[in-house]
DNA sequence: GCCCCACCTGTTACACTATAACATAGCGAA
DNA sequence: TTCGCTATGTTATAGTGTAACAGGTGGGGC
């Protein structure tokens, strides 16, 4: 995953600096969403804690490269599961266990494109965040 | 719109108190998105300015009744255009002029439902926020 | 009438999220 | 070397949202 990120940055002639790389590592370590200030805390464990702005700048870079997504409804960030193919951001957020699934369904994006076009709207960044229950939380909650 | 809201609250036996009603009025006055702290400022123009928590509580109520939606990507709120029929939240956000369009397209919701079901996920609250350019901003930007 | 309960609101303080403005440092090319 | 671009550091502050507890209001049952 990290090597894929490096390959991609080299290809685009952008710099995956040590600091940006550390931020990406912290996000990827967590298999799920992580808040900006928790990233800051994790980075500050050994060395000196970076200022918020430093981490936000790294996050801006990583998002621009499509390596990280922002979950607007959670104010949190998550590593992109399949950074190789371009895609909009579609997420399934389980309100039971908090697990995040990346959806990236072409038919959803197509339906959004059609509906938007019918309104004369040119889509730039479609954002889909679906709250609900994942398979395992659903079965355990079922008898309610 | 306000009378529709009153009707709906009466039907459900919930109270659209003066304070909640004022918050709804402020949101509806603005034909677009408005931030929580701007609502506070508007409410504080004549009388004494309410505490943030008061406004957030009113917003929670209005959202629970489906009279107001939250735009997660903007940290802002907007009056629901068609509160009579139940629907998820789907918005078109123009990054040119800032105008917000409510989409509420059944095929988008259906596509999300299908894709989520394929992942074993039970949808509770689908959120769609599409950034792009509205018809008029698109034509004026075109020659670029 | 009176009490009780449920709901709504007020008050104070605080936590969390994000950016502005300006200074410094590294790195490559002319 | 010097310039220009990008990345980072430093300090301060703006913006968004909640916690915890107290007080007030209104309606139903006795």
CSV table of C-alpha atoms (C1' of nucleotides) in Angstrom, one decimal:
chain,number,residue,atom,x,y,z
A,1,UNK,CA,0.0,0.0,0.0
A,2,UNK,CA,2.8,2.4,0.9
A,3,UNK,CA,4.9,1.3,-2.0
A,4,UNK,CA,1.9,1.7,-4.3
A,5,UNK,CA,1.6,5.3,-2.9
A,6,UNK,CA,5.3,5.9,-3.6
A,7,UNK,CA,5.0,4.6,-7.1
A,8,UNK,CA,2.0,6.8,-7.8
A,9,UNK,CA,3.7,9.9,-6.5
A,10,UNK,CA,6.8,9.3,-8.5
A,11,UNK,CA,4.7,8.8,-11.6
A,12,UNK,CA,3.1,12.1,-11.1
A,13,UNK,CA,6.3,13.9,-10.1
A,14,UNK,CA,5.0,14.9,-6.7
A,15,UNK,CA,6.9,14.4,-3.5
A,16,UNK,CA,5.8,11.9,-0.8
A,17,UNK,CA,7.9,13.5,1.8
A,18,UNK,CA,8.7,11.8,5.1
A,19,UNK,CA,6.1,13.8,6.9
A,20,UNK,CA,3.4,13.1,4.4
A,21,UNK,CA,4.4,9.5,4.5
A,22,UNK,CA,4.2,9.3,8.2
A,23,UNK,CA,0.7,10.7,8.1
A,24,UNK,CA,-0.3,8.2,5.5
A,25,UNK,CA,1.2,5.4,7.6
A,26,UNK,CA,-0.8,6.5,10.7
A,27,UNK,CA,-4.0,6.5,8.7
A,28,UNK,CA,-3.4,3.2,7.0
A,29,UNK,CA,-2.4,1.5,10.4
A,30,UNK,CA,-5.9,2.2,11.6
A,31,UNK,CA,-8.2,0.1,9.6
A,32,UNK,CA,-11.0,2.6,9.7
A,33,UNK,CA,-11.5,6.3,10.1
A,34,UNK,CA,-9.3,8.5,12.2
A,35,UNK,CA,-9.6,12.1,13.3
A,36,UNK,CA,-7.0,14.7,12.5
A,37,UNK,CA,-6.2,15.3,16.1
A,38,UNK,CA,-5.7,11.7,16.7
A,39,UNK,CA,-3.2,11.6,13.9
A,40,UNK,CA,-1.4,14.5,15.5
A,41,UNK,CA,-1.4,12.7,18.8
A,42,UNK,CA,0.0,9.5,17.2
A,43,UNK,CA,2.7,11.4,15.4
A,44,UNK,CA,3.7,13.1,18.6
A,45,UNK,CA,4.2,9.9,20.5
A,46,UNK,CA,7.9,9.5,20.0
A,47,UNK,CA,9.1,12.9,18.6
A,48,UNK,CA,7.6,16.3,19.1
A,49,UNK,CA,4.0,16.7,18.3
A,50,UNK,CA,3.4,18.5,15.0
A,51,UNK,CA,1.1,21.6,14.8
A,52,UNK,CA,-2.4,20.9,13.5
A,53,UNK,CA,-1.7,22.9,10.3
A,54,UNK,CA,1.2,20.6,9.4
A,55,UNK,CA,-1.0,17.6,9.5
A,56,UNK,CA,-3.8,19.3,7.7
A,57,UNK,CA,-1.4,20.2,4.9
A,58,UNK,CA,-0.3,16.7,4.6
A,59,UNK,CA,-3.9,15.5,4.5
A,60,UNK,CA,-4.6,18.0,1.7
A,61,UNK,CA,-1.8,16.6,-0.3
A,62,UNK,CA,-2.8,13.0,0.3
A,63,UNK,CA,-6.4,13.8,-0.6
A,64,UNK,CA,-5.3,15.6,-3.8
A,65,UNK,CA,-3.4,12.4,-4.8
A,66,UNK,CA,-6.4,10.2,-4.0
A,67,UNK,CA,-4.5,8.3,-1.4
A,68,UNK,CA,-6.8,9.4,1.5
A,69,UNK,CA,-10.5,10.2,1.6
A,70,UNK,CA,-12.3,12.5,4.0
A,71,UNK,CA,-15.5,11.4,5.6
A,72,UNK,CA,-17.5,14.6,5.9
A,73,UNK,CA,-20.1,13.1,8.2
A,74,UNK,CA,-17.5,12.0,10.7
A,75,UNK,CA,-14.9,14.7,10.3
A,76,UNK,CA,-12.4,11.9,9.9
A,77,UNK,CA,-10.0,10.5,7.3
A,78,UNK,CA,-9.4,7.1,5.9
A,79,UNK,CA,-6.9,5.5,3.6
A,80,UNK,CA,-8.2,4.7,0.1
A,81,UNK,CA,-8.6,1.0,-0.4
A,82,UNK,CA,-8.0,1.0,-4.1
A,83,UNK,CA,-5.9,4.0,-5.0
A,84,UNK,CA,-5.0,2.7,-8.4
A,85,UNK,CA,-8.3,3.3,-10.2
A,86,UNK,CA,-9.9,6.7,-10.1
A,87,UNK,CA,-13.2,6.9,-8.3
A,88,UNK,CA,-15.5,9.1,-6.4
A,89,UNK,CA,-15.9,8.6,-2.7
A,90,UNK,CA,-18.6,6.2,-1.6
A,91,UNK,CA,-18.7,4.8,1.9
A,92,UNK,CA,-20.8,2.5,4.1
A,93,UNK,CA,-20.6,3.6,7.7
A,94,UNK,CA,-21.8,1.1,10.3
A,95,UNK,CA,-23.3,2.8,13.3
A,96,UNK,CA,-23.0,-0.4,15.3
A,97,UNK,CA,-19.3,-1.2,15.2
A,98,UNK,CA,-18.0,1.9,13.4
A,99,UNK,CA,-16.5,-0.1,10.5
A,100,UNK,CA,-16.2,1.7,7.2
A,101,UNK,CA,-16.6,0.0,3.9
A,102,UNK,CA,-15.7,1.6,0.6
A,103,UNK,CA,-18.4,1.0,-1.9
A,104,UNK,CA,-17.3,2.6,-5.2
A,105,UNK,CA,-20.2,1.3,-7.2
A,106,UNK,CA,-20.3,2.4,-10.8
A,107,UNK,CA,-24.1,2.2,-11.0
A,108,UNK,CA,-24.5,4.6,-8.1
A,109,UNK,CA,-22.1,7.0,-9.7
A,110,UNK,CA,-24.0,6.6,-13.0
A,111,UNK,CA,-27.3,7.3,-11.4
A,112,UNK,CA,-26.0,10.4,-9.8
A,113,UNK,CA,-24.6,11.6,-13.1
A,114,UNK,CA,-27.9,11.0,-14.9
A,115,UNK,CA,-29.9,12.7,-12.2
A,116,UNK,CA,-27.5,15.7,-12.0
A,117,UNK,CA,-27.4,16.0,-15.8
A,118,UNK,CA,-31.2,16.1,-15.9
A,119,UNK,CA,-30.9,19.2,-13.6
A,120,UNK,CA,-28.3,20.8,-15.8
A,121,UNK,CA,-25.7,20.2,-13.2
A,122,UNK,CA,-22.1,19.3,-14.1
A,123,UNK,CA,-20.7,16.8,-11.5
A,124,UNK,CA,-17.2,17.4,-10.1
A,125,UNK,CA,-17.1,15.5,-6.9
A,126,UNK,CA,-19.9,13.1,-5.9
A,127,UNK,CA,-19.9,12.3,-2.2
A,128,UNK,CA,-21.9,9.3,-0.9
A,129,UNK,CA,-21.8,8.4,2.8
A,130,UNK,CA,-24.4,5.8,3.8
A,131,UNK,CA,-25.0,5.2,7.5
A,132,UNK,CA,-26.5,1.9,8.5
A,133,UNK,CA,-25.7,-1.5,9.9
A,134,UNK,CA,-23.1,-3.9,8.5
A,135,UNK,CA,-23.8,-7.6,8.0
A,136,UNK,CA,-22.5,-8.7,11.4
A,137,UNK,CA,-24.1,-5.9,13.4
A,138,UNK,CA,-27.4,-6.5,11.6
A,139,UNK,CA,-27.6,-10.1,12.6
A,140,UNK,CA,-26.6,-9.5,16.2
A,141,UNK,CA,-29.2,-6.7,16.5
A,142,UNK,CA,-31.9,-8.6,14.6
A,143,UNK,CA,-34.1,-10.0,17.4
A,144,UNK,CA,-34.8,-6.5,18.7
B,1,UNK,CA,-43.9,26.1,4.4
B,2,UNK,CA,-44.1,27.1,8.1
B,3,UNK,CA,-47.8,26.1,8.2
B,4,UNK,CA,-46.8,22.8,6.6
B,5,UNK,CA,-44.3,22.3,9.4
B,6,UNK,CA,-46.9,23.1,12.0
B,7,UNK,CA,-49.3,20.7,10.5
B,8,UNK,CA,-46.7,18.0,10.5
B,9,UNK,CA,-45.7,18.5,14.1
B,10,UNK,CA,-49.3,18.5,15.3
B,11,UNK,CA,-49.8,15.3,13.4
B,12,UNK,CA,-46.9,13.7,15.2
B,13,UNK,CA,-47.7,15.2,18.6
B,14,UNK,CA,-44.4,16.9,18.8
B,15,UNK,CA,-44.0,20.6,19.8
B,16,UNK,CA,-42.9,23.2,17.4
B,17,UNK,CA,-42.1,25.7,20.1
B,18,UNK,CA,-41.5,29.4,19.5
B,19,UNK,CA,-37.8,28.9,19.7
B,20,UNK,CA,-37.7,26.0,17.3
B,21,UNK,CA,-40.0,27.9,15.0
B,22,UNK,CA,-37.7,30.9,15.0
B,23,UNK,CA,-34.8,28.7,14.0
B,24,UNK,CA,-36.7,27.2,11.2
B,25,UNK,CA,-37.8,30.7,10.0
B,26,UNK,CA,-34.2,31.8,9.9
B,27,UNK,CA,-33.1,28.8,7.9
B,28,UNK,CA,-36.1,29.1,5.5
B,29,UNK,CA,-35.5,32.8,5.0
B,30,UNK,CA,-32.1,32.1,3.6
B,31,UNK,CA,-32.8,30.3,0.3
B,32,UNK,CA,-29.7,28.1,0.7
B,33,UNK,CA,-27.4,26.8,3.3
B,34,UNK,CA,-26.7,28.6,6.6
B,35,UNK,CA,-24.2,27.9,9.3
B,36,UNK,CA,-25.2,27.3,12.9
B,37,UNK,CA,-23.4,30.3,14.2
B,38,UNK,CA,-25.0,32.5,11.6
B,39,UNK,CA,-28.4,31.3,12.8
B,40,UNK,CA,-27.3,32.3,16.3
B,41,UNK,CA,-26.3,35.7,15.1
B,42,UNK,CA,-29.6,36.2,13.3
B,43,UNK,CA,-31.6,35.2,16.3
B,44,UNK,CA,-29.6,37.5,18.5
B,45,UNK,CA,-30.3,40.6,16.4
B,46,UNK,CA,-33.2,42.0,18.3
B,47,UNK,CA,-33.3,40.0,21.5
B,48,UNK,CA,-30.5,38.4,23.5
B,49,UNK,CA,-28.3,36.0,21.6
B,50,UNK,CA,-29.0,32.4,22.4
B,51,UNK,CA,-26.3,30.0,23.4
B,52,UNK,CA,-25.0,27.7,20.7
B,53,UNK,CA,-26.4,24.6,22.5
B,54,UNK,CA,-29.9,26.0,22.3
B,55,UNK,CA,-29.7,26.4,18.6
B,56,UNK,CA,-28.2,23.0,18.1
B,57,UNK,CA,-30.9,21.5,20.2
B,58,UNK,CA,-33.5,23.1,17.9
B,59,UNK,CA,-31.6,21.9,14.9
B,60,UNK,CA,-31.6,18.3,16.2
B,61,UNK,CA,-35.4,18.5,16.6
B,62,UNK,CA,-36.0,20.0,13.2
B,63,UNK,CA,-33.7,17.4,11.6
B,64,UNK,CA,-35.5,14.6,13.4
B,65,UNK,CA,-38.8,15.8,12.0
B,66,UNK,CA,-37.3,16.0,8.5
B,67,UNK,CA,-37.9,19.8,8.3
B,68,UNK,CA,-34.2,20.6,8.0
B,69,UNK,CA,-31.2,18.8,6.5
B,70,UNK,CA,-27.6,19.0,7.4
B,71,UNK,CA,-25.0,19.5,4.7
B,72,UNK,CA,-22.0,17.6,6.1
B,73,UNK,CA,-19.6,18.8,3.5
B,74,UNK,CA,-20.4,22.4,4.3
B,75,UNK,CA,-21.1,22.2,8.1
B,76,UNK,CA,-24.4,24.0,7.3
B,77,UNK,CA,-28.1,23.5,7.4
B,78,UNK,CA,-30.9,24.0,4.9
B,79,UNK,CA,-34.7,23.8,5.0
B,80,UNK,CA,-36.1,20.8,3.4
B,81,UNK,CA,-37.8,21.7,0.1
B,82,UNK,CA,-40.4,18.9,0.2
B,83,UNK,CA,-41.0,17.9,3.7
B,84,UNK,CA,-44.2,16.0,3.0
B,85,UNK,CA,-42.7,12.9,1.4
B,86,UNK,CA,-40.1,11.0,3.2
B,87,UNK,CA,-36.7,10.9,1.5
B,88,UNK,CA,-33.0,10.7,2.0
B,89,UNK,CA,-30.8,13.7,1.7
B,90,UNK,CA,-29.4,14.3,-1.8
B,91,UNK,CA,-27.9,17.7,-2.7
B,92,UNK,CA,-26.3,19.4,-5.6
B,93,UNK,CA,-23.8,22.0,-4.4
B,94,UNK,CA,-22.6,24.6,-6.9
B,95,UNK,CA,-19.1,25.6,-6.2
B,96,UNK,CA,-19.5,28.6,-8.5
B,97,UNK,CA,-22.4,30.5,-6.9
B,98,UNK,CA,-23.1,28.4,-3.8
B,99,UNK,CA,-26.6,27.5,-4.7
B,100,UNK,CA,-27.9,24.3,-3.4
B,101,UNK,CA,-30.3,22.0,-5.2
B,102,UNK,CA,-32.2,19.2,-3.6
B,103,UNK,CA,-32.1,16.2,-5.8
B,104,UNK,CA,-34.1,13.4,-4.2
B,105,UNK,CA,-33.8,11.0,-7.1
B,106,UNK,CA,-35.4,7.6,-6.6
B,107,UNK,CA,-33.0,5.8,-9.0
B,108,UNK,CA,-30.0,7.1,-7.0
B,109,UNK,CA,-31.5,5.9,-3.8
B,110,UNK,CA,-32.3,2.5,-5.4
B,111,UNK,CA,-28.8,2.1,-6.8
B,112,UNK,CA,-27.4,2.8,-3.3
B,113,UNK,CA,-29.8,0.3,-1.8
B,114,UNK,CA,-28.8,-2.4,-4.3
B,115,UNK,CA,-25.1,-1.8,-3.9
B,116,UNK,CA,-25.3,-1.7,-0.1
B,117,UNK,CA,-27.4,-4.9,0.0
B,118,UNK,CA,-24.8,-6.7,-2.1
B,119,UNK,CA,-22.4,-5.9,0.6
B,120,UNK,CA,-24.8,-7.1,3.3
B,121,UNK,CA,-25.3,-3.6,4.5
B,122,UNK,CA,-28.7,-2.3,5.8
B,123,UNK,CA,-29.1,1.3,4.8
B,124,UNK,CA,-30.4,3.7,7.4
B,125,UNK,CA,-29.5,7.1,6.2
B,126,UNK,CA,-28.1,7.6,2.7
B,127,UNK,CA,-26.2,10.8,2.3
B,128,UNK,CA,-25.4,12.2,-1.2
B,129,UNK,CA,-23.7,15.6,-1.7
B,130,UNK,CA,-22.6,16.3,-5.2
B,131,UNK,CA,-20.2,19.2,-5.7
B,132,UNK,CA,-20.1,20.7,-9.2
B,133,UNK,CA,-21.4,23.5,-11.4
B,134,UNK,CA,-25.0,24.5,-11.8
B,135,UNK,CA,-26.4,25.3,-15.3
B,136,UNK,CA,-25.8,29.0,-15.2
B,137,UNK,CA,-22.3,28.8,-13.7
B,138,UNK,CA,-21.4,26.1,-16.2
B,139,UNK,CA,-22.4,28.3,-19.2
B,140,UNK,CA,-20.6,31.4,-17.9
B,141,UNK,CA,-17.5,29.4,-17.2
B,142,UNK,CA,-17.5,27.4,-20.4
B,143,UNK,CA,-15.1,29.4,-22.6
B,144,UNK,CA,-12.3,29.0,-20.2
C,1,DG,C1',-56.1,22.3,43.7
C,2,DC,C1',-51.9,20.0,43.9
C,3,DC,C1',-48.2,17.1,42.8
C,4,DC,C1',-45.5,14.7,39.7
C,5,DC,C1',-43.4,13.7,35.5
C,6,DA,C1',-41.7,14.6,31.1
C,7,DC,C1',-40.0,17.9,28.2
C,8,DC,C1',-37.9,22.2,27.0
C,9,DT,C1',-34.7,25.9,27.9
C,10,DG,C1',-30.9,28.5,30.3
C,11,DT,C1',-26.1,28.9,31.9
C,12,DT,C1',-21.4,28.0,32.0
C,13,DA,C1',-17.7,25.9,30.5
C,14,DC,C1',-15.2,23.2,27.4
C,15,DA,C1',-13.8,19.9,23.5
C,16,DC,C1',-13.0,19.3,18.9
C,17,DT,C1',-12.0,20.8,14.0
C,18,DA,C1',-9.7,23.8,10.9
C,19,DT,C1',-7.3,27.9,9.0
C,20,DA,C1',-4.6,32.7,8.8
C,21,DA,C1',-0.4,35.0,8.6
C,22,DC,C1',4.2,35.1,8.6
C,23,DA,C1',8.9,33.1,9.0
C,24,DT,C1',12.3,29.5,7.8
C,25,DA,C1',14.4,25.8,5.2
C,26,DG,C1',15.6,22.8,1.4
C,27,DC,C1',16.2,21.8,-3.5
C,28,DG,C1',16.8,22.3,-8.4
C,29,DA,C1',17.7,25.3,-12.4
C,30,DA,C1',19.5,29.4,-14.8
D,1,DT,C1',25.4,32.1,-6.6
D,2,DT,C1',21.0,33.6,-6.8
D,3,DC,C1',16.4,33.0,-7.8
D,4,DG,C1',12.1,30.7,-7.4
D,5,DC,C1',9.3,27.1,-6.0
D,6,DT,C1',7.8,23.9,-2.7
D,7,DA,C1',7.6,22.2,2.0
D,8,DT,C1',7.7,23.0,6.8
D,9,DG,C1',7.7,25.6,11.3
D,10,DT,C1',5.5,28.9,14.7
D,11,DT,C1',2.0,31.4,16.7
D,12,DA,C1',-2.3,32.6,17.2
D,13,DT,C1',-7.1,32.4,16.3
D,14,DA,C1',-11.5,31.2,13.9
D,15,DG,C1',-15.2,28.0,13.5
D,16,DT,C1',-18.1,24.0,15.0
D,17,DG,C1',-20.3,21.2,18.4
D,18,DT,C1',-21.2,19.1,23.4
D,19,DA,C1',-21.1,18.2,28.5
D,20,DA,C1',-23.1,18.9,32.8
D,21,DC,C1',-26.2,20.8,35.7
D,22,DA,C1',-30.0,24.1,37.0
D,23,DG,C1',-34.4,26.1,36.3
D,24,DG,C1',-38.9,26.6,34.2
D,25,DT,C1',-43.3,25.1,31.9
D,26,DG,C1',-47.3,22.5,31.0
D,27,DG,C1',-50.4,18.7,31.2
D,28,DG,C1',-52.5,14.6,33.4
D,29,DG,C1',-53.8,12.0,37.5
D,30,DC,C1',-55.1,12.1,42.2
